[in-house]
Amino acid sequence: MSDTILIIGACGQIGTELTQKLREIYGDSNVIASDIREGTAEMLKTGPFEILDATDAEEMLRIVKKYQVTQVYLMAAMLSATAEKYPRKAWDLNMSSLLAVLDLAKDKHIKQFYWPSSIASFGPTSPKINTPQQTIMEPSTVYGISKLSGEQWCNYYHEKYGVDVRSIRYPGIISWKTKPGGGTTDYAVDIYFKALENASYECFLSEGTRLPMMYMQDAIAATIQIMQVDASQINIRTSYNLAAMSFTPQEIAGAIKSYIPAFKMSYKTDFRQEIADSWPQVIDDAKARKDWNWNHSFDLKLMTEDMLKNLKEKS
Ligand code: SER
């Protein structure tokens, strides 16, 4: 494969594992990791790394030219909970980084672009069960507004300038290697760390709050898959619904209890409850399954087994 890939936001929850996987597939020297902060020793050891502020279009162009980059994965973003605290900063970061890469593609500096959207692009008036690909979208969070607007920009650049941009509406992503920061679905990651540390967890969402979720391995597989399929298989240039499982805090606690019987869950909701309540509970991803043969591998039970096993080995 002759692609040279730039990952922006390579030190984040998804970026870390995406970098690792892409280096395995495309070769270490063909995958340039970048972030506003220095990468881990492993990231620096396995391939090129550049310090890059995702809003700095000039520096981005310099790096793209330096390595003759053909594909960009833009993983830098401010997530939902933090964005509610810094609305203007979130909008500036999420939108200016996206527009900078879209312009690189429009000006033919790169051939292909991956940008993630989210279930947060839906809002309180969207159907909550089997949320369709196309439906009412009135997000009530700044993060959601930035994702919905971003989707429309992607579609616009595709229609007007032929930009090959591909996107997925991620559900909450659960992983053990790198923790997420500032998201509403982060509880479903923290719970595993706390379960092993002290067999208890205080959850900031209520016990019945059902949200769409996905294990990291599936998210990485989907991300690389959508970038690798032929352009003729991509019929949606806003962003694809993507699903694997949906569960409540009570259900994930139950799954953990079957491995750690002493595990105790308590609940103390905060401002993130309102964010979660505005999002879908179960997503209909039939289009992704049909257009590019998406299929998930992990359900709640398999994920719980794998999370606990890896976290135990890590500690
Ligand atoms: N998981 C993200 C968040 O909670 C949504 O995309 O903010």
mmCIF file of C-alpha atoms and ligand atoms in Angstrom:
data_model
loop_
_atom_site.group_PDB
_atom_site.id
_atom_site.type_symbol
_atom_site.label_atom_id
_atom_site.label_comp_id
_atom_site.label_asym_id
_atom_site.label_seq_id
_atom_site.Cartn_x
_atom_site.Cartn_y
_atom_site.Cartn_z
ATOM 1 C CA MET A 1 0.000 0.000 0.000
ATOM 2 C CA SER A 2 1.445 3.353 -0.964
ATOM 3 C CA ASP A 3 -0.485 5.692 1.318
ATOM 4 C CA THR A 4 1.204 8.010 3.776
ATOM 5 C CA ILE A 5 -1.032 8.801 6.711
ATOM 6 C CA LEU A 6 -1.147 11.713 9.145
ATOM 7 C CA ILE A 7 -3.058 11.242 12.398
ATOM 8 C CA ILE A 8 -3.979 14.480 14.146
ATOM 9 C CA GLY A 9 -4.760 13.960 17.828
ATOM 10 C CA ALA A 10 -2.732 10.735 17.971
ATOM 11 C CA CYS A 11 -2.369 10.812 21.761
ATOM 12 C CA GLY A 12 -6.093 10.675 22.506
ATOM 13 C CA GLN A 13 -8.225 7.673 23.420
ATOM 14 C CA ILE A 14 -8.905 6.596 19.828
ATOM 15 C CA GLY A 15 -5.806 8.169 18.232
ATOM 16 C CA THR A 16 -3.413 6.066 20.314
ATOM 17 C CA GLU A 17 -4.826 2.735 19.187
ATOM 18 C CA LEU A 18 -5.508 3.927 15.653
ATOM 19 C CA THR A 19 -1.849 4.931 15.276
ATOM 20 C CA GLN A 20 -0.705 1.536 16.475
ATOM 21 C CA LYS A 21 -3.012 -0.347 14.104
ATOM 22 C CA LEU A 22 -2.296 1.825 11.073
ATOM 23 C CA ARG A 23 1.445 1.419 11.643
ATOM 24 C CA GLU A 24 0.971 -2.357 11.653
ATOM 25 C CA ILE A 25 -0.925 -2.211 8.365
ATOM 26 C CA TYR A 26 0.849 0.550 6.408
ATOM 27 C CA GLY A 27 4.340 0.317 7.914
ATOM 28 C CA ASP A 28 5.703 2.384 10.792
ATOM 29 C CA SER A 29 7.411 5.046 8.698
ATOM 30 C CA ASN A 30 4.270 5.669 6.605
ATOM 31 C CA VAL A 31 2.136 6.701 9.566
ATOM 32 C CA ILE A 32 2.914 10.104 11.064
ATOM 33 C CA ALA A 33 1.483 10.657 14.511
ATOM 34 C CA SER A 34 0.832 14.224 15.659
ATOM 35 C CA ASP A 35 -0.644 15.882 18.699
ATOM 36 C CA ILE A 36 -0.450 19.140 20.620
ATOM 37 C CA ARG A 37 1.477 17.253 23.309
ATOM 38 C CA GLU A 38 4.412 14.873 23.124
ATOM 39 C CA GLY A 39 3.561 11.238 22.336
ATOM 40 C CA THR A 40 4.265 8.264 24.581
ATOM 41 C CA ALA A 41 7.675 6.594 24.412
ATOM 42 C CA GLU A 42 6.118 3.768 22.387
ATOM 43 C CA MET A 43 4.588 6.165 19.856
ATOM 44 C CA LEU A 44 7.877 8.026 19.412
ATOM 45 C CA LYS A 45 9.828 4.796 19.110
ATOM 46 C CA THR A 46 7.613 3.167 16.484
ATOM 47 C CA GLY A 47 7.419 5.956 13.907
ATOM 48 C CA PRO A 48 7.478 9.662 12.991
ATOM 49 C CA PHE A 49 5.914 12.117 15.430
ATOM 50 C CA GLU A 50 5.213 15.860 15.068
ATOM 51 C CA ILE A 51 3.900 18.387 17.554
ATOM 52 C CA LEU A 52 0.831 19.931 15.875
ATOM 53 C CA ASP A 53 -1.943 22.219 17.058
ATOM 54 C CA ALA A 54 -4.961 20.960 15.085
ATOM 55 C CA THR A 55 -6.123 24.536 14.430
ATOM 56 C CA ASP A 56 -2.809 25.605 12.858
ATOM 57 C CA ALA A 57 -3.515 25.207 9.134
ATOM 58 C CA GLU A 58 -0.076 26.457 8.053
ATOM 59 C CA GLU A 59 1.812 23.988 10.197
ATOM 60 C CA MET A 60 -0.542 21.234 9.050
ATOM 61 C CA LEU A 61 0.304 22.010 5.414
ATOM 62 C CA ARG A 62 4.018 22.030 6.206
ATOM 63 C CA ILE A 63 3.801 18.537 7.727
ATOM 64 C CA VAL A 64 1.641 17.244 4.867
ATOM 65 C CA LYS A 65 4.206 18.471 2.343
ATOM 66 C CA LYS A 66 7.205 17.287 4.364
ATOM 67 C CA TYR A 67 6.012 13.671 4.400
ATOM 68 C CA GLN A 68 3.919 13.763 1.196
ATOM 69 C CA VAL A 69 0.859 12.745 3.167
ATOM 70 C CA THR A 70 -2.032 11.231 1.187
ATOM 71 C CA GLN A 71 -4.554 10.576 3.990
ATOM 72 C CA VAL A 72 -5.466 12.451 7.168
ATOM 73 C CA TYR A 73 -7.346 11.087 10.187
ATOM 74 C CA LEU A 74 -8.470 14.034 12.331
ATOM 75 C CA MET A 75 -9.024 12.682 15.855
ATOM 76 C CA ALA A 76 -8.490 15.886 17.863
ATOM 77 C CA ALA A 77 -11.680 17.294 19.391
ATOM 78 C CA MET A 78 -13.145 18.640 22.588
ATOM 79 C CA LEU A 79 -15.723 16.136 23.866
ATOM 80 C CA SER A 80 -19.268 16.748 25.078
ATOM 81 C CA ALA A 81 -18.894 17.423 28.819
ATOM 82 C CA THR A 82 -15.838 19.691 28.530
ATOM 83 C CA ALA A 83 -17.423 21.511 25.591
ATOM 84 C CA GLU A 84 -20.385 22.519 27.771
ATOM 85 C CA LYS A 85 -17.891 24.287 30.044
ATOM 86 C CA TYR A 86 -15.978 26.003 27.222
ATOM 87 C CA PRO A 87 -18.526 26.369 24.401
ATOM 88 C CA ARG A 88 -16.637 28.887 22.299
ATOM 89 C CA LYS A 89 -13.308 27.076 22.642
ATOM 90 C CA ALA A 90 -14.957 23.788 21.689
ATOM 91 C CA TRP A 91 -16.556 25.306 18.604
ATOM 92 C CA ASP A 92 -13.267 26.925 17.549
ATOM 93 C CA LEU A 93 -11.215 23.758 18.002
ATOM 94 C CA ASN A 94 -13.729 21.329 16.503
ATOM 95 C CA MET A 95 -14.614 23.489 13.493
ATOM 96 C CA SER A 96 -11.330 25.137 12.567
ATOM 97 C CA SER A 97 -9.453 21.831 12.630
ATOM 98 C CA LEU A 98 -12.082 20.243 10.379
ATOM 99 C CA LEU A 99 -12.130 23.141 7.907
ATOM 100 C CA ALA A 100 -8.324 23.206 7.788
ATOM 101 C CA VAL A 101 -8.193 19.564 6.666
ATOM 102 C CA LEU A 102 -11.136 19.937 4.281
ATOM 103 C CA ASP A 103 -9.243 22.791 2.598
ATOM 104 C CA LEU A 104 -6.108 20.641 2.302
ATOM 105 C CA ALA A 105 -8.227 18.056 0.488
ATOM 106 C CA LYS A 106 -9.966 20.660 -1.673
ATOM 107 C CA ASP A 107 -6.556 22.005 -2.743
ATOM 108 C CA LYS A 108 -5.468 18.439 -3.576
ATOM 109 C CA HIS A 109 -2.664 18.264 -1.005
ATOM 110 C CA ILE A 110 -4.235 15.021 0.295
ATOM 111 C CA LYS A 111 -6.424 12.381 -1.358
ATOM 112 C CA GLN A 112 -8.567 11.092 1.494
ATOM 113 C CA PHE A 113 -9.812 12.335 4.839
ATOM 114 C CA TYR A 114 -11.385 10.643 7.877
ATOM 115 C CA TRP A 115 -13.348 12.729 10.356
ATOM 116 C CA PRO A 116 -15.419 11.318 13.230
ATOM 117 C CA SER A 117 -18.925 12.466 14.072
ATOM 118 C CA SER A 118 -20.926 11.169 17.035
ATOM 119 C CA ILE A 119 -24.299 10.060 18.373
ATOM 120 C CA ALA A 120 -24.200 13.551 19.913
ATOM 121 C CA SER A 121 -25.232 15.003 16.552
ATOM 122 C CA PHE A 122 -28.748 13.800 17.411
ATOM 123 C CA GLY A 123 -30.833 15.640 19.991
ATOM 124 C CA PRO A 124 -33.862 15.403 22.279
ATOM 125 C CA THR A 125 -36.325 15.492 19.344
ATOM 126 C CA SER A 126 -34.642 12.614 17.460
ATOM 127 C CA PRO A 127 -36.233 9.153 17.801
ATOM 128 C CA LYS A 128 -34.434 7.419 20.686
ATOM 129 C CA ILE A 129 -34.890 3.799 19.672
ATOM 130 C CA ASN A 130 -33.445 2.585 16.373
ATOM 131 C CA THR A 131 -32.484 6.152 15.542
ATOM 132 C CA PRO A 132 -32.470 6.232 11.727
ATOM 133 C CA GLN A 133 -29.627 7.424 9.540
ATOM 134 C CA GLN A 134 -31.758 10.342 8.384
ATOM 135 C CA THR A 135 -34.100 11.888 10.906
ATOM 136 C CA ILE A 136 -34.714 15.032 12.954
ATOM 137 C CA MET A 137 -31.373 16.323 14.230
ATOM 138 C CA GLU A 138 -31.567 19.154 16.746
ATOM 139 C CA PRO A 139 -28.578 18.677 19.085
ATOM 140 C CA SER A 140 -28.755 20.493 22.430
ATOM 141 C CA THR A 141 -25.014 20.420 23.235
ATOM 142 C CA VAL A 142 -22.195 22.522 21.790
ATOM 143 C CA TYR A 143 -20.327 19.338 20.941
ATOM 144 C CA GLY A 144 -23.397 18.039 19.082
ATOM 145 C CA ILE A 145 -23.824 21.326 17.220
ATOM 146 C CA SER A 146 -20.180 21.150 16.123
ATOM 147 C CA LYS A 147 -20.597 17.543 14.957
ATOM 148 C CA LEU A 148 -23.815 18.175 13.024
ATOM 149 C CA SER A 149 -22.342 21.289 11.381
ATOM 150 C CA GLY A 150 -19.162 19.364 10.634
ATOM 151 C CA GLU A 151 -21.138 16.617 8.914
ATOM 152 C CA GLN A 152 -22.765 19.204 6.679
ATOM 153 C CA TRP A 153 -19.391 20.765 5.846
ATOM 154 C CA CYS A 154 -18.054 17.321 4.886
ATOM 155 C CA ASN A 155 -21.001 16.719 2.602
ATOM 156 C CA TYR A 156 -20.641 20.200 1.100
ATOM 157 C CA TYR A 157 -16.935 19.739 0.311
ATOM 158 C CA HIS A 158 -17.718 16.378 -1.228
ATOM 159 C CA GLU A 159 -20.536 17.750 -3.391
ATOM 160 C CA LYS A 160 -18.839 20.997 -4.439
ATOM 161 C CA TYR A 161 -15.184 20.021 -4.648
ATOM 162 C CA GLY A 162 -15.219 16.225 -4.904
ATOM 163 C CA VAL A 163 -13.397 15.815 -1.575
ATOM 164 C CA ASP A 164 -13.163 12.143 -0.539
ATOM 165 C CA VAL A 165 -14.129 12.576 3.107
ATOM 166 C CA ARG A 166 -15.519 9.633 5.094
ATOM 167 C CA SER A 167 -17.138 9.712 8.498
ATOM 168 C CA ILE A 168 -18.746 7.627 11.230
ATOM 169 C CA ARG A 169 -21.078 8.701 14.029
ATOM 170 C CA TYR A 170 -19.257 6.973 16.904
ATOM 171 C CA PRO A 171 -21.181 5.717 19.908
ATOM 172 C CA GLY A 172 -19.426 5.835 23.321
ATOM 173 C CA ILE A 173 -16.042 4.105 22.899
ATOM 174 C CA ILE A 174 -14.686 1.815 25.613
ATOM 175 C CA SER A 175 -10.997 0.980 25.890
ATOM 176 C CA TRP A 176 -8.255 0.047 28.364
ATOM 177 C CA LYS A 177 -5.069 1.468 26.783
ATOM 178 C CA THR A 178 -5.801 5.200 26.911
ATOM 179 C CA LYS A 179 -8.607 6.805 28.902
ATOM 180 C CA PRO A 180 -11.012 9.236 27.243
ATOM 181 C CA GLY A 181 -11.307 12.766 28.632
ATOM 182 C CA GLY A 182 -14.311 15.021 28.995
ATOM 183 C CA GLY A 183 -16.982 12.787 27.495
ATOM 184 C CA THR A 184 -20.417 11.790 28.770
ATOM 185 C CA THR A 185 -19.902 8.111 28.010
ATOM 186 C CA ASP A 186 -16.586 8.016 29.929
ATOM 187 C CA TYR A 187 -18.267 6.309 32.890
ATOM 188 C CA ALA A 188 -18.296 3.056 30.905
ATOM 189 C CA VAL A 189 -14.475 3.160 30.825
ATOM 190 C CA ASP A 190 -13.841 4.379 34.390
ATOM 191 C CA ILE A 191 -16.108 1.720 35.838
ATOM 192 C CA TYR A 192 -13.685 -1.059 34.808
ATOM 193 C CA PHE A 193 -10.655 0.713 36.317
ATOM 194 C CA LYS A 194 -12.529 1.325 39.590
ATOM 195 C CA ALA A 195 -13.977 -2.183 39.676
ATOM 196 C CA LEU A 196 -10.457 -3.614 39.750
ATOM 197 C CA GLU A 197 -9.067 -0.955 42.103
ATOM 198 C CA ASN A 198 -11.667 -1.079 44.849
ATOM 199 C CA ALA A 199 -14.677 -3.106 43.679
ATOM 200 C CA SER A 200 -16.943 -0.078 43.678
ATOM 201 C CA TYR A 201 -17.940 2.797 41.417
ATOM 202 C CA GLU A 202 -20.003 5.943 41.808
ATOM 203 C CA CYS A 203 -21.717 6.587 38.495
ATOM 204 C CA PHE A 204 -22.535 10.099 37.253
ATOM 205 C CA LEU A 205 -25.428 8.810 35.117
ATOM 206 C CA SER A 206 -28.596 7.210 36.491
ATOM 207 C CA GLU A 207 -28.988 3.435 36.512
ATOM 208 C CA GLY A 208 -31.435 3.295 33.591
ATOM 209 C CA THR A 209 -29.611 5.632 31.172
ATOM 210 C CA ARG A 210 -29.273 3.554 28.010
ATOM 211 C CA LEU A 211 -26.647 4.708 25.498
ATOM 212 C CA PRO A 212 -25.095 3.248 22.337
ATOM 213 C CA MET A 213 -21.559 1.945 23.016
ATOM 214 C CA MET A 214 -18.736 0.136 21.230
ATOM 215 C CA TYR A 215 -15.502 -1.607 22.166
ATOM 216 C CA MET A 216 -12.336 0.029 20.850
ATOM 217 C CA GLN A 217 -11.336 -2.921 18.672
ATOM 218 C CA ASP A 218 -14.594 -2.599 16.754
ATOM 219 C CA ALA A 219 -14.254 1.188 16.472
ATOM 220 C CA ILE A 220 -10.739 0.888 15.032
ATOM 221 C CA ALA A 221 -11.814 -1.849 12.620
ATOM 222 C CA ALA A 222 -14.742 0.272 11.380
ATOM 223 C CA THR A 223 -12.573 3.366 10.999
ATOM 224 C CA ILE A 224 -9.956 1.613 8.885
ATOM 225 C CA GLN A 225 -12.604 -0.318 6.960
ATOM 226 C CA ILE A 226 -14.537 2.769 5.865
ATOM 227 C CA MET A 227 -11.266 4.330 4.643
ATOM 228 C CA GLN A 228 -10.200 1.229 2.724
ATOM 229 C CA VAL A 229 -13.372 0.377 0.800
ATOM 230 C CA ASP A 230 -13.852 1.609 -2.743
ATOM 231 C CA ALA A 231 -15.322 5.111 -2.980
ATOM 232 C CA SER A 232 -18.286 3.646 -4.879
ATOM 233 C CA GLN A 233 -19.378 1.917 -1.635
ATOM 234 C CA ILE A 234 -19.669 5.199 0.238
ATOM 235 C CA ASN A 235 -23.122 6.620 -0.375
ATOM 236 C CA ILE A 236 -23.302 8.880 2.658
ATOM 237 C CA ARG A 237 -20.943 11.842 2.857
ATOM 238 C CA THR A 238 -22.348 13.381 6.010
ATOM 239 C CA SER A 239 -21.620 10.552 8.461
ATOM 240 C CA TYR A 240 -22.678 6.911 8.913
ATOM 241 C CA ASN A 241 -24.640 5.661 11.929
ATOM 242 C CA LEU A 242 -22.607 2.885 13.560
ATOM 243 C CA ALA A 243 -23.653 0.517 16.339
ATOM 244 C CA ALA A 244 -22.492 -2.487 18.324
ATOM 245 C CA MET A 245 -24.354 -2.552 21.664
ATOM 246 C CA SER A 246 -26.490 -0.402 23.944
ATOM 247 C CA PHE A 247 -26.545 -0.751 27.714
ATOM 248 C CA THR A 248 -27.397 1.064 30.941
ATOM 249 C CA PRO A 249 -25.085 1.655 33.939
ATOM 250 C CA GLN A 250 -27.066 -1.016 35.774
ATOM 251 C CA GLU A 251 -26.439 -3.534 32.989
ATOM 252 C CA ILE A 252 -22.696 -2.894 32.747
ATOM 253 C CA ALA A 253 -22.489 -3.183 36.553
ATOM 254 C CA GLY A 254 -24.261 -6.551 36.245
ATOM 255 C CA ALA A 255 -21.760 -7.723 33.620
ATOM 256 C CA ILE A 256 -18.840 -6.724 35.873
ATOM 257 C CA LYS A 257 -20.436 -8.453 38.872
ATOM 258 C CA SER A 258 -20.344 -11.781 37.077
ATOM 259 C CA TYR A 259 -16.526 -11.515 37.210
ATOM 260 C CA ILE A 260 -16.174 -9.488 40.427
ATOM 261 C CA PRO A 261 -19.099 -10.582 42.637
ATOM 262 C CA ALA A 262 -18.271 -8.033 45.365
ATOM 263 C CA PHE A 263 -18.598 -5.097 42.936
ATOM 264 C CA LYS A 264 -20.883 -2.324 44.236
ATOM 265 C CA MET A 265 -22.381 0.469 42.168
ATOM 266 C CA SER A 266 -23.764 3.730 43.512
ATOM 267 C CA TYR A 267 -25.262 6.656 41.646
ATOM 268 C CA LYS A 268 -24.788 10.411 41.910
ATOM 269 C CA THR A 269 -25.893 12.186 38.762
ATOM 270 C CA ASP A 270 -24.463 15.522 37.620
ATOM 271 C CA PHE A 271 -24.799 17.842 34.590
ATOM 272 C CA ARG A 272 -23.820 15.008 32.279
ATOM 273 C CA GLN A 273 -27.197 13.324 32.891
ATOM 274 C CA GLU A 274 -28.930 15.988 30.816
ATOM 275 C CA ILE A 275 -26.447 15.474 27.974
ATOM 276 C CA ALA A 276 -26.998 11.704 28.030
ATOM 277 C CA ASP A 277 -30.784 12.159 28.125
ATOM 278 C CA SER A 278 -30.628 14.156 24.901
ATOM 279 C CA TRP A 279 -28.928 11.341 22.964
ATOM 280 C CA PRO A 280 -30.281 8.201 21.230
ATOM 281 C CA GLN A 281 -30.498 4.922 23.147
ATOM 282 C CA VAL A 282 -30.206 2.486 20.241
ATOM 283 C CA ILE A 283 -28.829 3.384 16.814
ATOM 284 C CA ASP A 284 -29.922 1.882 13.488
ATOM 285 C CA ASP A 285 -26.745 1.310 11.467
ATOM 286 C CA ALA A 286 -28.273 -0.707 8.605
ATOM 287 C CA LYS A 287 -26.699 1.609 5.980
ATOM 288 C CA ALA A 288 -23.125 0.988 7.185
ATOM 289 C CA ARG A 289 -23.807 -2.754 7.276
ATOM 290 C CA LYS A 290 -25.198 -2.686 3.739
ATOM 291 C CA ASP A 291 -22.850 -0.191 2.030
ATOM 292 C CA TRP A 292 -19.473 -1.344 3.344
ATOM 293 C CA ASN A 293 -20.295 -4.610 5.151
ATOM 294 C CA TRP A 294 -19.826 -3.297 8.664
ATOM 295 C CA ASN A 295 -20.164 -5.947 11.380
ATOM 296 C CA HIS A 296 -19.268 -5.687 15.051
ATOM 297 C CA SER A 297 -17.520 -8.403 17.067
ATOM 298 C CA PHE A 298 -17.906 -7.361 20.709
ATOM 299 C CA ASP A 299 -21.023 -7.393 22.870
ATOM 300 C CA LEU A 300 -21.185 -6.386 26.545
ATOM 301 C CA LYS A 301 -20.109 -9.812 27.824
ATOM 302 C CA LEU A 302 -17.133 -10.240 25.487
ATOM 303 C CA MET A 303 -16.017 -6.665 26.058
ATOM 304 C CA THR A 304 -16.199 -7.021 29.856
ATOM 305 C CA GLU A 305 -14.133 -10.202 29.745
ATOM 306 C CA ASP A 306 -11.500 -8.571 27.523
ATOM 307 C CA MET A 307 -11.372 -5.274 29.469
ATOM 308 C CA LEU A 308 -10.875 -6.981 32.820
ATOM 309 C CA LYS A 309 -8.280 -9.386 31.456
ATOM 310 C CA ASN A 310 -6.205 -6.607 29.863
ATOM 311 C CA LEU A 311 -6.489 -4.225 32.805
ATOM 312 C CA LYS A 312 -5.388 -6.973 35.190
ATOM 313 C CA GLU A 313 -2.362 -7.774 33.025
ATOM 314 C CA LYS A 314 -1.512 -4.082 32.745
ATOM 315 C CA SER A 315 -1.502 -3.429 36.497
HETATM 316 N N1 SER B 1 -18.364 9.728 23.668
HETATM 317 C C1 SER B 1 -18.495 11.116 23.361
HETATM 318 C C2 SER B 1 -18.810 11.915 24.544
HETATM 319 O O1 SER B 1 -19.289 11.362 25.502
HETATM 320 C C3 SER B 1 -19.560 11.316 22.351
HETATM 321 O O2 SER B 1 -19.076 11.299 21.076
HETATM 322 O O3 SER B 1 -18.638 13.098 24.536
#
